[in-house]
Structure formats: C-alpha cells, structure tokens
PDB file of C-alpha atoms in Angstrom:
ATOM      1  CA  MET A  15      -5.936 -39.604  82.437  1.00 89.00           C
ATOM      2  CA  LYS A  16      -5.420 -36.771  80.004  1.00 93.00           C
ATOM      3  CA  TYR A  17      -6.627 -34.149  82.495  1.00 97.00           C
ATOM      4  CA  SER A  18      -6.859 -33.510  86.219  1.00 97.00           C
ATOM      5  CA  ARG A  19     -10.086 -33.574  88.194  1.00 97.00           C
ATOM      6  CA  LYS A  20     -10.145 -29.787  88.477  1.00 97.00           C
ATOM      7  CA  ASP A  21      -9.772 -29.478  84.697  1.00 98.00           C
ATOM      8  CA  ALA A  22     -12.410 -32.067  83.800  1.00 98.00           C
ATOM      9  CA  LYS A  23     -15.073 -29.569  82.725  1.00 98.00           C
ATOM     10  CA  THR A  24     -12.641 -27.500  80.662  1.00 98.00           C
ATOM     11  CA  PHE A  25     -11.188 -30.578  78.983  1.00 98.00           C
ATOM     12  CA  ALA A  26     -14.646 -31.870  78.074  1.00 98.00           C
ATOM     13  CA  ARG A  27     -15.706 -28.487  76.701  1.00 98.00           C
ATOM     14  CA  GLU A  28     -12.644 -28.493  74.454  1.00 98.00           C
ATOM     15  CA  GLN A  29     -12.559 -32.163  73.463  1.00 97.00           C
ATOM     16  CA  MET A  30     -16.000 -33.767  73.859  1.00 98.00           C
ATOM     17  CA  LYS A  31     -17.472 -32.749  70.536  1.00 98.00           C
ATOM     18  CA  GLY A  32     -19.205 -34.069  67.475  1.00 98.00           C
ATOM     19  CA  ILE A  33     -20.906 -37.404  66.887  1.00 98.00           C
ATOM     20  CA  TRP A  34     -20.655 -40.093  69.552  1.00 98.00           C
ATOM     21  CA  ALA A  35     -22.281 -43.499  69.024  1.00 98.00           C
ATOM     22  CA  ALA A  36     -23.528 -46.118  71.491  1.00 98.00           C
ATOM     23  CA  ALA A  37     -21.824 -49.362  70.514  1.00 98.00           C
ATOM     24  CA  LEU A  38     -23.729 -52.583  70.082  1.00 98.00           C
ATOM     25  CA  MET A  39     -21.631 -55.498  71.329  1.00 98.00           C
ATOM     26  CA  PRO A  40     -21.284 -58.369  68.852  1.00 98.00           C
ATOM     27  CA  PHE A  41     -21.594 -61.859  70.317  1.00 98.00           C
ATOM     28  CA  LYS A  42     -20.641 -65.108  68.615  1.00 98.00           C
ATOM     29  CA  ALA A  43     -23.032 -68.019  68.165  1.00 97.00           C
ATOM     30  CA  ASP A  44     -21.845 -69.407  71.518  1.00 98.00           C
ATOM     31  CA  LEU A  45     -22.655 -65.973  73.050  1.00 98.00           C
ATOM     32  CA  SER A  46     -19.043 -65.111  73.859  1.00 98.00           C
ATOM     33  CA  ILE A  47     -17.843 -61.615  72.993  1.00 98.00           C
ATOM     34  CA  ASP A  48     -16.700 -61.384  69.386  1.00 98.00           C
ATOM     35  CA  GLU A  49     -13.542 -59.414  70.123  1.00 98.00           C
ATOM     36  CA  ASP A  50     -12.261 -59.375  66.556  1.00 98.00           C
ATOM     37  CA  GLY A  51     -15.680 -58.327  65.284  1.00 98.00           C
ATOM     38  CA  PHE A  52     -15.818 -55.518  67.812  1.00 98.00           C
ATOM     39  CA  ARG A  53     -12.372 -54.277  66.761  1.00 98.00           C
ATOM     40  CA  ARG A  54     -13.421 -54.317  63.115  1.00 97.00           C
ATOM     41  CA  ASN A  55     -16.560 -52.351  63.899  1.00 98.00           C
ATOM     42  CA  VAL A  56     -14.636 -49.762  65.901  1.00 98.00           C
ATOM     43  CA  ALA A  57     -12.124 -49.287  63.089  1.00 97.00           C
ATOM     44  CA  HIS A  58     -14.946 -48.855  60.581  1.00 97.00           C
ATOM     45  CA  TRP A  59     -16.879 -46.442  62.784  1.00 98.00           C
ATOM     46  CA  THR A  60     -13.961 -44.213  63.659  1.00 97.00           C
ATOM     47  CA  GLU A  61     -11.873 -44.342  60.489  1.00 96.00           C
ATOM     48  CA  GLU A  62     -14.478 -44.714  57.749  1.00 96.00           C
ATOM     49  CA  LEU A  63     -17.614 -43.130  59.221  1.00 97.00           C
ATOM     50  CA  GLY A  64     -15.888 -40.309  61.087  1.00 96.00           C
ATOM     51  CA  ILE A  65     -17.530 -41.030  64.448  1.00 98.00           C
ATOM     52  CA  ASP A  66     -15.778 -38.987  67.146  1.00 98.00           C
ATOM     53  CA  GLY A  67     -16.418 -41.081  70.246  1.00 98.00           C
ATOM     54  CA  LEU A  68     -17.952 -44.344  71.405  1.00 98.00           C
ATOM     55  CA  PHE A  69     -20.273 -45.102  74.314  1.00 98.00           C
ATOM     56  CA  ILE A  70     -19.260 -48.559  75.533  1.00 98.00           C
ATOM     57  CA  ALA A  71     -21.191 -51.267  77.408  1.00 97.00           C
ATOM     58  CA  GLY A  72     -24.407 -49.336  77.796  1.00 96.00           C
ATOM     59  CA  LYS A  73     -27.937 -50.588  77.209  1.00 95.00           C
ATOM     60  CA  GLN A  74     -27.228 -50.846  73.481  1.00 95.00           C
ATOM     61  CA  GLY A  75     -24.183 -52.938  74.400  1.00 97.00           C
ATOM     62  CA  GLU A  76     -26.281 -55.348  76.504  1.00 97.00           C
ATOM     63  CA  PHE A  77     -24.372 -54.602  79.709  1.00 97.00           C
ATOM     64  CA  PHE A  78     -27.244 -56.157  81.657  1.00 95.00           C
ATOM     65  CA  SER A  79     -26.281 -59.587  80.268  1.00 97.00           C
ATOM     66  CA  MET A  80     -22.547 -59.194  80.914  1.00 98.00           C
ATOM     67  CA  SER A  81     -20.465 -60.048  83.955  1.00 98.00           C
ATOM     68  CA  ILE A  82     -18.402 -57.332  85.621  1.00 98.00           C
ATOM     69  CA  GLU A  83     -15.257 -58.859  84.136  1.00 98.00           C
ATOM     70  CA  GLU A  84     -16.815 -58.836  80.666  1.00 98.00           C
ATOM     71  CA  ARG A  85     -17.750 -55.189  81.066  1.00 98.00           C
ATOM     72  CA  LYS A  86     -14.158 -54.395  82.040  1.00 98.00           C
ATOM     73  CA  ARG A  87     -12.952 -56.381  79.053  1.00 98.00           C
ATOM     74  CA  ALA A  88     -15.228 -54.331  76.798  1.00 98.00           C
ATOM     75  CA  PHE A  89     -13.624 -51.178  78.235  1.00 98.00           C
ATOM     76  CA  ASP A  90     -10.151 -52.579  77.558  1.00 98.00           C
ATOM     77  CA  LEU A  91     -11.021 -53.507  73.981  1.00 98.00           C
ATOM     78  CA  ALA A  92     -12.505 -50.086  73.284  1.00 98.00           C
ATOM     79  CA  VAL A  93      -9.554 -48.110  74.646  1.00 98.00           C
ATOM     80  CA  ALA A  94      -7.127 -50.170  72.577  1.00 97.00           C
ATOM     81  CA  ALA A  95      -9.278 -50.074  69.436  1.00 97.00           C
ATOM     82  CA  THR A  96      -9.875 -46.313  69.515  1.00 97.00           C
ATOM     83  CA  ALA A  97      -6.292 -45.304  70.297  1.00 92.00           C
ATOM     84  CA  GLY A  98      -5.435 -42.387  68.049  1.00 88.00           C
ATOM     85  CA  ARG A  99      -8.796 -42.588  66.303  1.00 92.00           C
ATOM     86  CA  GLY A 100     -11.524 -41.548  68.703  1.00 95.00           C
ATOM     87  CA  ALA A 101     -12.594 -41.070  72.303  1.00 98.00           C
ATOM     88  CA  THR A 102     -14.445 -43.338  74.715  1.00 98.00           C
ATOM     89  CA  ILE A 103     -17.091 -42.996  77.378  1.00 98.00           C
ATOM     90  CA  MET A 104     -17.648 -46.104  79.480  1.00 98.00           C
ATOM     91  CA  SER A 105     -21.033 -46.976  80.917  1.00 98.00           C
ATOM     92  CA  CYS A 106     -20.596 -47.828  84.584  1.00 98.00           C
ATOM     93  CA  SER A 107     -24.312 -47.975  85.327  1.00 96.00           C
ATOM     94  CA  ASP A 108     -25.430 -50.541  87.898  1.00 96.00           C
ATOM     95  CA  GLN A 109     -27.830 -50.761  90.811  1.00 93.00           C
ATOM     96  CA  ASN A 110     -24.939 -51.683  93.122  1.00 96.00           C
ATOM     97  CA  MET A 111     -22.842 -48.622  93.891  1.00 96.00           C
ATOM     98  CA  ASP A 112     -19.750 -50.710  94.631  1.00 97.00           C
ATOM     99  CA  VAL A 113     -19.960 -52.063  91.076  1.00 98.00           C
ATOM    100  CA  VAL A 114     -20.350 -48.558  89.649  1.00 98.00           C
ATOM    101  CA  ILE A 115     -17.266 -47.347  91.502  1.00 98.00           C
ATOM    102  CA  ASP A 116     -15.251 -50.457  90.617  1.00 98.00           C
ATOM    103  CA  LEU A 117     -16.043 -50.007  86.925  1.00 98.00           C
ATOM    104  CA  ALA A 118     -15.353 -46.276  87.112  1.00 98.00           C
ATOM    105  CA  ARG A 119     -11.944 -46.836  88.672  1.00 98.00           C
ATOM    106  CA  HIS A 120     -11.124 -49.410  86.007  1.00 98.00           C
ATOM    107  CA  ALA A 121     -12.139 -46.990  83.244  1.00 98.00           C
ATOM    108  CA  GLN A 122      -9.949 -44.297  84.779  1.00 98.00           C
ATOM    109  CA  LYS A 123      -7.004 -46.686  85.210  1.00 98.00           C
ATOM    110  CA  ILE A 124      -6.959 -47.866  81.579  1.00 98.00           C
ATOM    111  CA  GLY A 125      -7.190 -44.401  80.053  1.00 97.00           C
ATOM    112  CA  ALA A 126     -10.837 -44.036  79.101  1.00 98.00           C
ATOM    113  CA  ASP A 127     -11.829 -40.442  78.422  1.00 98.00           C
ATOM    114  CA  TYR A 128     -15.053 -40.321  80.463  1.00 98.00           C
ATOM    115  CA  ILE A 129     -17.647 -42.474  82.193  1.00 98.00           C
ATOM    116  CA  VAL A 130     -21.429 -42.324  82.142  1.00 98.00           C
ATOM    117  CA  VAL A 131     -23.697 -43.383  85.001  1.00 98.00           C
ATOM    118  CA  HIS A 132     -27.438 -43.878  84.632  1.00 97.00           C
ATOM    119  CA  ALA A 133     -29.699 -42.411  87.297  1.00 96.00           C
ATOM    120  CA  PRO A 134     -30.507 -45.182  89.789  1.00 95.00           C
ATOM    121  CA  VAL A 135     -33.825 -46.965  90.039  1.00 92.00           C
ATOM    122  CA  LEU A 136     -35.277 -45.837  93.368  1.00 91.00           C
ATOM    123  CA  HIS A 137     -37.605 -48.009  95.401  1.00 83.00           C
ATOM    124  CA  PHE A 138     -38.879 -45.198  97.602  1.00 77.00           C
ATOM    125  CA  PHE A 139     -40.162 -41.694  96.974  1.00 74.00           C
ATOM    126  CA  LYS A 140     -39.107 -39.609  99.951  1.00 83.00           C
ATOM    127  CA  ALA A 141     -36.253 -37.091  99.700  1.00 87.00           C
ATOM    128  CA  HIS A 142     -35.953 -38.124  96.058  1.00 90.00           C
ATOM    129  CA  ASP A 143     -33.749 -35.306  94.771  1.00 95.00           C
ATOM    130  CA  GLU A 144     -31.535 -35.403  97.836  1.00 95.00           C
ATOM    131  CA  THR A 145     -30.997 -39.126  97.314  1.00 95.00           C
ATOM    132  CA  VAL A 146     -29.993 -38.702  93.678  1.00 96.00           C
ATOM    133  CA  LEU A 147     -27.674 -35.837  94.609  1.00 97.00           C
ATOM    134  CA  ASN A 148     -26.043 -38.027  97.235  1.00 97.00           C
ATOM    135  CA  TYR A 149     -25.746 -40.873  94.734  1.00 97.00           C
ATOM    136  CA  TYR A 150     -23.808 -38.867  92.162  1.00 98.00           C
ATOM    137  CA  ARG A 151     -21.779 -36.930  94.731  1.00 98.00           C
ATOM    138  CA  THR A 152     -20.641 -40.201  96.287  1.00 98.00           C
ATOM    139  CA  ILE A 153     -19.558 -41.659  92.952  1.00 98.00           C
ATOM    140  CA  ALA A 154     -17.826 -38.427  91.912  1.00 98.00           C
ATOM    141  CA  SER A 155     -15.881 -38.317  95.171  1.00 98.00           C
ATOM    142  CA  LYS A 156     -14.315 -41.714  94.447  1.00 98.00           C
ATOM    143  CA  VAL A 157     -12.813 -40.945  91.018  1.00 98.00           C
ATOM    144  CA  ASP A 158     -11.252 -38.066  89.105  1.00 98.00           C
ATOM    145  CA  ILE A 159     -12.508 -39.021  85.640  1.00 98.00           C
ATOM    146  CA  GLY A 160     -15.160 -36.851  83.995  1.00 98.00           C
ATOM    147  CA  ILE A 161     -18.685 -38.135  84.572  1.00 98.00           C
ATOM    148  CA  ALA A 162     -21.707 -37.870  82.299  1.00 98.00           C
ATOM    149  CA  LEU A 163     -25.105 -38.127  83.938  1.00 98.00           C
ATOM    150  CA  TRP A 164     -27.842 -40.100  82.209  1.00 97.00           C
ATOM    151  CA  SER A 165     -31.516 -39.592  82.856  1.00 96.00           C
ATOM    152  CA  HIS A 166     -34.067 -41.779  81.063  1.00 93.00           C
ATOM    153  CA  PRO A 167     -37.624 -42.900  81.913  1.00 93.00           C
ATOM    154  CA  ASP A 168     -36.278 -46.442  82.354  1.00 90.00           C
ATOM    155  CA  SER A 169     -35.312 -45.394  85.882  1.00 91.00           C
ATOM    156  CA  GLY A 170     -38.999 -44.923  86.669  1.00 90.00           C
ATOM    157  CA  TYR A 171     -38.566 -41.136  86.711  1.00 93.00           C
ATOM    158  CA  VAL A 172     -36.599 -38.422  84.978  1.00 95.00           C
ATOM    159  CA  MET A 173     -34.409 -35.947  86.779  1.00 97.00           C
ATOM    160  CA  SER A 174     -35.752 -32.406  86.650  1.00 97.00           C
ATOM    161  CA  PRO A 175     -33.752 -29.608  85.027  1.00 98.00           C
ATOM    162  CA  GLN A 176     -33.446 -28.049  88.458  1.00 98.00           C
ATOM    163  CA  LEU A 177     -31.915 -31.217  89.941  1.00 98.00           C
ATOM    164  CA  CYS A 178     -29.556 -31.569  86.979  1.00 98.00           C
ATOM    165  CA  ASN A 179     -28.539 -27.954  87.478  1.00 98.00           C
ATOM    166  CA  GLN A 180     -27.475 -28.784  91.027  1.00 98.00           C
ATOM    167  CA  LEU A 181     -25.571 -31.839  89.815  1.00 98.00           C
ATOM    168  CA  ALA A 182     -23.767 -29.652  87.279  1.00 98.00           C
ATOM    169  CA  ASP A 183     -21.931 -28.028  90.196  1.00 98.00           C
ATOM    170  CA  ILE A 184     -20.045 -31.271  90.941  1.00 98.00           C
ATOM    171  CA  GLU A 185     -16.436 -30.683  89.920  1.00 98.00           C
ATOM    172  CA  ASN A 186     -16.012 -33.682  87.619  1.00 98.00           C
ATOM    173  CA  VAL A 187     -19.547 -33.872  86.184  1.00 98.00           C
ATOM    174  CA  VAL A 188     -19.015 -32.801  82.593  1.00 98.00           C
ATOM    175  CA  ALA A 189     -22.073 -33.819  80.556  1.00 98.00           C
ATOM    176  CA  ILE A 190     -25.529 -35.346  80.557  1.00 98.00           C
ATOM    177  CA  LYS A 191     -27.359 -37.663  78.213  1.00 97.00           C
ATOM    178  CA  TYR A 192     -30.833 -36.281  78.859  1.00 97.00           C
ATOM    179  CA  SER A 193     -33.464 -38.560  77.317  1.00 95.00           C
ATOM    180  CA  VAL A 194     -36.445 -36.295  77.917  1.00 96.00           C
ATOM    181  CA  GLU A 195     -38.852 -34.081  76.000  1.00 96.00           C
ATOM    182  CA  ARG A 196     -37.515 -30.961  74.324  1.00 97.00           C
ATOM    183  CA  PRO A 197     -38.916 -28.399  76.818  1.00 97.00           C
ATOM    184  CA  MET A 198     -36.981 -30.089  79.622  1.00 98.00           C
ATOM    185  CA  TYR A 199     -33.636 -30.138  77.877  1.00 98.00           C
ATOM    186  CA  ARG A 200     -34.210 -26.608  76.609  1.00 98.00           C
ATOM    187  CA  GLU A 201     -34.636 -25.495  80.226  1.00 98.00           C
ATOM    188  CA  LEU A 202     -31.546 -27.385  81.365  1.00 98.00           C
ATOM    189  CA  THR A 203     -29.540 -25.803  78.552  1.00 98.00           C
ATOM    190  CA  ARG A 204     -30.643 -22.399  79.858  1.00 98.00           C
ATOM    191  CA  LEU A 205     -29.776 -23.277  83.460  1.00 98.00           C
ATOM    192  CA  ALA A 206     -26.545 -25.248  83.122  1.00 98.00           C
ATOM    193  CA  GLY A 207     -25.306 -25.074  79.539  1.00 97.00           C
ATOM    194  CA  ASP A 208     -22.300 -23.080  80.684  1.00 97.00           C
ATOM    195  CA  ARG A 209     -21.201 -25.826  83.120  1.00 98.00           C
ATOM    196  CA  ILE A 210     -22.027 -29.151  81.458  1.00 98.00           C
ATOM    197  CA  LEU A 211     -22.493 -30.407  77.926  1.00 98.00           C
ATOM    198  CA  ILE A 212     -26.094 -31.388  77.264  1.00 98.00           C
ATOM    199  CA  SER A 213     -27.292 -33.897  74.709  1.00 98.00           C
ATOM    200  CA  THR A 214     -30.184 -36.186  73.918  1.00 97.00           C
ATOM    201  CA  ALA A 215     -30.120 -39.486  72.060  1.00 93.00           C
ATOM    202  CA  SER A 216     -32.532 -38.466  69.289  1.00 96.00           C
ATOM    203  CA  GLU A 217     -30.703 -38.156  65.969  1.00 98.00           C
ATOM    204  CA  GLU A 218     -33.803 -36.575  64.453  1.00 97.00           C
ATOM    205  CA  GLU A 219     -33.436 -33.639  66.875  1.00 98.00           C
ATOM    206  CA  TRP A 220     -29.648 -33.287  66.569  1.00 98.00           C
ATOM    207  CA  PHE A 221     -29.632 -30.738  63.746  1.00 98.00           C
ATOM    208  CA  ASP A 222     -32.237 -28.566  65.474  1.00 98.00           C
ATOM    209  CA  ASN A 223     -30.261 -28.658  68.710  1.00 98.00           C
ATOM    210  CA  ILE A 224     -27.080 -27.509  66.986  1.00 98.00           C
ATOM    211  CA  VAL A 225     -28.946 -24.616  65.397  1.00 98.00           C
ATOM    212  CA  GLU A 226     -31.152 -23.561  68.314  1.00 97.00           C
ATOM    213  CA  PHE A 227     -28.911 -24.279  71.297  1.00 98.00           C
ATOM    214  CA  GLY A 228     -25.412 -24.359  69.850  1.00 97.00           C
ATOM    215  CA  TRP A 229     -24.921 -27.921  71.101  1.00 98.00           C
ATOM    216  CA  GLN A 230     -21.543 -29.443  70.273  1.00 98.00           C
ATOM    217  CA  LEU A 231     -22.183 -33.070  71.242  1.00 98.00           C
ATOM    218  CA  TYR A 232     -24.424 -35.886  70.043  1.00 98.00           C
ATOM    219  CA  LEU A 233     -24.407 -38.398  72.939  1.00 95.00           C
ATOM    220  CA  CYS A 234     -25.614 -40.864  71.652  1.00 86.00           C
ATOM    221  CA  SER A 235     -27.278 -43.909  70.172  1.00 94.00           C
ATOM    222  CA  SER A 236     -26.750 -46.203  67.193  1.00 97.00           C
ATOM    223  CA  PRO A 237     -27.814 -43.971  64.216  1.00 98.00           C
ATOM    224  CA  PRO A 238     -24.248 -42.754  63.486  1.00 98.00           C
ATOM    225  CA  TYR A 239     -23.329 -46.235  62.216  1.00 98.00           C
ATOM    226  CA  LEU A 240     -26.791 -47.415  61.125  1.00 98.00           C
ATOM    227  CA  LEU A 241     -27.654 -44.399  58.952  1.00 98.00           C
ATOM    228  CA  GLN A 242     -24.213 -44.238  57.323  1.00 98.00           C
ATOM    229  CA  SER A 243     -21.787 -46.264  55.266  1.00 97.00           C
ATOM    230  CA  VAL A 244     -18.260 -45.684  54.023  1.00 95.00           C
ATOM    231  CA  THR A 245     -19.720 -44.256  50.807  1.00 96.00           C
ATOM    232  CA  ASP A 246     -22.683 -42.418  52.372  1.00 97.00           C
ATOM    233  CA  ARG A 247     -21.769 -40.294  55.410  1.00 98.00           C
ATOM    234  CA  ARG A 248     -24.734 -37.959  55.422  1.00 98.00           C
ATOM    235  CA  MET A 249     -24.997 -37.627  59.216  1.00 98.00           C
ATOM    236  CA  ARG A 250     -21.345 -36.597  59.343  1.00 98.00           C
ATOM    237  CA  THR A 251     -21.933 -34.227  56.406  1.00 98.00           C
ATOM    238  CA  TYR A 252     -24.966 -32.430  57.802  1.00 98.00           C
ATOM    239  CA  THR A 253     -23.317 -32.184  61.223  1.00 98.00           C
ATOM    240  CA  ASP A 254     -20.209 -30.526  59.808  1.00 98.00           C
ATOM    241  CA  LEU A 255     -22.276 -28.206  57.614  1.00 98.00           C
ATOM    242  CA  ALA A 256     -24.364 -27.138  60.621  1.00 98.00           C
ATOM    243  CA  PHE A 257     -21.261 -26.630  62.774  1.00 98.00           C
ATOM    244  CA  GLY A 258     -19.895 -24.447  59.970  1.00 98.00           C
ATOM    245  CA  GLY A 259     -23.028 -22.299  59.836  1.00 98.00           C
ATOM    246  CA  ARG A 260     -24.174 -23.597  56.437  1.00 98.00           C
ATOM    247  CA  ILE A 261     -27.655 -24.189  57.763  1.00 98.00           C
ATOM    248  CA  GLU A 262     -29.721 -24.531  54.581  1.00 98.00           C
ATOM    249  CA  GLU A 263     -27.269 -27.012  53.085  1.00 98.00           C
ATOM    250  CA  ALA A 264     -27.185 -28.960  56.334  1.00 98.00           C
ATOM    251  CA  LEU A 265     -30.978 -29.061  56.489  1.00 98.00           C
ATOM    252  CA  ALA A 266     -31.228 -30.447  52.963  1.00 98.00           C
ATOM    253  CA  VAL A 267     -28.773 -33.240  53.752  1.00 98.00           C
ATOM    254  CA  ARG A 268     -30.467 -33.981  57.073  1.00 98.00           C
ATOM    255  CA  ASP A 269     -33.865 -34.272  55.398  1.00 98.00           C
ATOM    256  CA  SER A 270     -32.502 -36.496  52.635  1.00 98.00           C
ATOM    257  CA  LEU A 271     -32.036 -39.197  55.286  1.00 98.00           C
ATOM    258  CA  ASN A 272     -35.768 -39.378  56.051  1.00 98.00           C
ATOM    259  CA  PRO A 273     -36.326 -42.519  53.918  1.00 98.00           C
ATOM    260  CA  VAL A 274     -33.447 -44.261  55.694  1.00 98.00           C
ATOM    261  CA  ARG A 275     -34.805 -43.273  59.109  1.00 98.00           C
ATOM    262  CA  ALA A 276     -38.272 -44.495  58.132  1.00 98.00           C
ATOM    263  CA  ALA A 277     -36.946 -47.849  56.931  1.00 98.00           C
ATOM    264  CA  LEU A 278     -34.894 -48.375  60.087  1.00 98.00           C
ATOM    265  CA  ARG A 279     -37.649 -47.297  62.465  1.00 97.00           C
ATOM    266  CA  GLY A 280     -40.550 -48.827  60.553  1.00 98.00           C
ATOM    267  CA  THR A 281     -39.170 -52.367  60.444  1.00 98.00           C
ATOM    268  CA  ARG A 282     -37.966 -52.544  64.050  1.00 98.00           C
ATOM    269  CA  PRO A 283     -40.115 -54.825  66.224  1.00 97.00           C
ATOM    270  CA  PRO A 284     -40.602 -52.843  69.454  1.00 95.00           C
ATOM    271  CA  GLU A 285     -39.561 -55.803  71.604  1.00 96.00           C
ATOM    272  CA  LYS A 286     -36.447 -56.617  69.523  1.00 98.00           C
ATOM    273  CA  PRO A 287     -34.387 -53.425  69.070  1.00 97.00           C
ATOM    274  CA  HIS A 288     -30.994 -55.072  69.643  1.00 98.00           C
ATOM    275  CA  ALA A 289     -31.561 -57.973  67.268  1.00 98.00           C
ATOM    276  CA  HIS A 290     -32.969 -55.647  64.614  1.00 98.00           C
ATOM    277  CA  GLN A 291     -30.081 -53.210  64.818  1.00 98.00           C
ATOM    278  CA  LYS A 292     -27.537 -56.020  64.695  1.00 98.00           C
ATOM    279  CA  TYR A 293     -29.154 -57.394  61.552  1.00 98.00           C
ATOM    280  CA  TRP A 294     -29.122 -53.897  60.021  1.00 98.00           C
ATOM    281  CA  GLN A 295     -25.419 -53.767  60.841  1.00 98.00           C
ATOM    282  CA  GLU A 296     -24.896 -56.995  58.938  1.00 98.00           C
ATOM    283  CA  LEU A 297     -26.750 -55.583  55.938  1.00 98.00           C
ATOM    284  CA  LEU A 298     -24.257 -52.705  56.061  1.00 97.00           C
ATOM    285  CA  GLY A 299     -21.318 -55.098  56.152  1.00 96.00           C
ATOM    286  CA  GLN A 300     -20.598 -54.585  59.858  1.00 97.00           C
ATOM    287  CA  VAL A 301     -20.386 -57.334  62.469  1.00 98.00           C
ATOM    288  CA  GLY A 302     -23.755 -57.747  64.156  1.00 98.00           C
ATOM    289  CA  GLY A 303     -23.872 -61.137  65.763  1.00 97.00           C
ATOM    290  CA  ALA A 304     -26.233 -62.718  68.246  1.00 98.00           C
ATOM    291  CA  VAL A 305     -28.125 -61.206  71.155  1.00 98.00           C
ATOM    292  CA  ARG A 306     -27.898 -62.710  74.618  1.00 98.00           C
ATOM    293  CA  PRO A 307     -30.905 -63.963  76.589  1.00 96.00           C
ATOM    294  CA  PRO A 308     -33.341 -62.743  77.604  1.00 96.00           C
ATOM    295  CA  LEU A 309     -33.364 -60.648  74.413  1.00 98.00           C
ATOM    296  CA  LEU A 310     -35.310 -62.040  71.482  1.00 98.00           C
ATOM    297  CA  GLY A 311     -33.991 -62.693  67.996  1.00 98.00           C
ATOM    298  CA  LEU A 312     -35.655 -61.800  64.705  1.00 98.00           C
ATOM    299  CA  THR A 313     -37.860 -64.253  62.858  1.00 98.00           C
ATOM    300  CA  GLU A 314     -37.089 -65.045  59.222  1.00 98.00           C
ATOM    301  CA  GLU A 315     -40.092 -62.957  58.196  1.00 98.00           C
ATOM    302  CA  GLU A 316     -38.820 -59.974  60.201  1.00 98.00           C
ATOM    303  CA  ARG A 317     -35.399 -60.323  58.615  1.00 98.00           C
ATOM    304  CA  ALA A 318     -36.900 -60.444  55.128  1.00 98.00           C
ATOM    305  CA  THR A 319     -39.039 -57.365  55.792  1.00 98.00           C
ATOM    306  CA  THR A 320     -36.022 -55.488  57.111  1.00 98.00           C
ATOM    307  CA  ARG A 321     -33.860 -56.465  54.162  1.00 98.00           C
ATOM    308  CA  ARG A 322     -36.451 -55.256  51.656  1.00 98.00           C
ATOM    309  CA  ALA A 323     -36.760 -51.912  53.426  1.00 98.00           C
ATOM    310  CA  PHE A 324     -32.997 -51.572  53.662  1.00 98.00           C
ATOM    311  CA  GLU A 325     -32.521 -52.223  49.970  1.00 97.00           C
ATOM    312  CA  ALA A 326     -35.172 -49.644  49.047  1.00 97.00           C
ATOM    313  CA  CYS A 327     -34.262 -46.839  51.462  1.00 97.00           C
ATOM    314  CA  GLY A 328     -31.578 -45.150  49.355  1.00 96.00           C
ATOM    315  CA  LEU A 329     -28.632 -45.672  51.693  1.00 96.00           C
ATOM    316  CA  GLN A 330     -25.577 -46.138  49.511  1.00 91.00           C
ATOM    317  CA  THR A 331     -23.483 -49.081  50.610  1.00 87.00           C
ATOM    318  CA  GLY A 332     -20.879 -49.238  47.834  1.00 63.00           C
ATOM    319  CA  ALA A 333     -17.614 -50.272  49.434  1.00 46.00           C
ATOM    320  CA  ALA A 334     -18.902 -51.046  52.922  1.00 42.00           C
ATOM    321  CA  ARG A 335     -16.955 -53.595  54.927  1.00 44.00           C
ATOM    322  CA  LYS A 336     -18.090 -57.200  54.686  1.00 43.00           C
ATOM    323  CA  ALA A 337     -19.132 -59.050  57.792  1.00 40.00           C
ATOM    324  CA  GLY A 338     -17.717 -62.437  58.692  1.00 34.00           C
TER     325      GLY A 338
END
C-alpha cells in the first residue's frame, strides 16, 4: 500500500480526486473475460479520456455473475493496466462477510488504492443501525486499505446521514458513494465532509456538487467513458473549469452535453442497462462485448434505435479507438 492505516484519510483527501468511472467488464462470445479488451478500454479511459480512477467489479462490472477467482482476476488486471496512469477502487461487496474480507485482503495485497463495500441486505429490522455499524467496523478491522462505503436503495434501505456520520469515525473509512436524494447527501456533507469524501453517482449533479459543496470526487458510474471520446472530452473539460473556479464557462460546457445525455438515457431499456451501455461503448469504438446471464441482451430494433440516437446526439467521435 501507498499509505498506512492511520494515514488513510489524509492520503485519500490528497489523492482521491477528479473523475472516477465504474468499469463495465467486457465478456467474449463464450462469456469468458475479454482480458485484452479490458486492457484496451482501461488504456483509452485513462490515457485518452483523462479519467482519474476506476471502480472495478461493481454492479456495472457484473460482479454478481463472476466467481470469486474471476473478481480477483479483474482486480489484478486493473492494477496492472492502470499502473502509472490512474487509481483503482475495488468492489468487494458480497452478502458473505468472509468473501468481502477475502477480496479486500487481495485488493490490499496487489496494490489497489482503495476498496468499496456496499451496505448489506438485511433480513431483519431490529437494531438496524447498530448492525450496519458492526458490519463495517468488522471489515475495517481486518484490513488497512482505505474503505469507501456505498449506500443505495438496492439494499432495501439507505443509510441515514447520521449513521454515515458515525461510520466516518472509522480510521480507514475514507469515502462514500451515496446514491440518495440531494437533501440527504447535503446533510452528510455538513456532518462529515471534513472526515470522508462524499460523492453520488449522478453525472448530471456533479457540476452542482462541485460548486455548492466543493466536492473533489465523482465516484462514479459509466458516464465518464460514455459521454466522451478522444476528440470530445467535455466532462473532463467542465470538471476542470469548475475546479478552477471558471463557473460560467463550466456551466456552458456541462449544458452542451444535454443532447448526449438525452440520447443515452432515452434509448436505454430499463431492464437492459448493461447491454445498452456495452453497445454504446462499441459505437464509441470501445470494447463492449456480451452480458452474462441472467442479464438480457438488446434486440436488433433496440440496437438500431440506439445507433440512430447516438449518431444524432452531437458527440464527436473522430479518432476514437476501434473495437475488435
């Protein structure tokens, strides 16, 4: 590791900045991991799109369809592929705590920068906050690596700002991906913004959160590599303008992406987000690949609709990498 446990919060405050993207994992036609395709994507994202860090083997990466060994392999690939180019945060989320800790120790051993652990699904409703506190405290006690919390309605609940504020006192808890409504993350920023980095996955709110809250981290979803190409890095541009205090310029660039956002969002079948995003990647010249069961693929009609919207949205693709 690049830091000690006691320095985890300070290191993250100094180094965990900018645009971080949640990586989709490309699979071949036989559903094996496309390792070369993944390496190509990582090189494109970090070198050509200016993405600062990658969130590996999360829900976007279809971790739920991967074996533990495949998840570890994804970690290994990401650390090697980002060396000298960008940082990594490895998703160790699982309902089995032994698996979480095993993955966390592997991430720490191979030199990942951080891990992220989703709030657990709970099958009971007594002593709820105390249970979640015990969950994260137990995990944190087993590793030294910096931990990002992750609260999302998929757990069946969202952690309150007050609970997250308590969790922020854990020595190696450094950040949270807080997928909640704005009033909740505003309150958490007020309570714990001096102890952990706070982010939400909404790209559409990123500019406002830089301006209003002084946030330094977008953690993270797929827009950083779906809204940009090697010749059209508007998310990177508006982020850097906002960080530099050039707010009106940043706002104009941010708003210029509205047609691209509308095309991406408006053609995405609600039950097929992974397949849709992977096809959008292919339209951008990235490596998309197949989705694993039980996820559903796009129909030919859905692909045609998406292609038409992509071609009309105004995203410049000039010298983008070619898939295949």
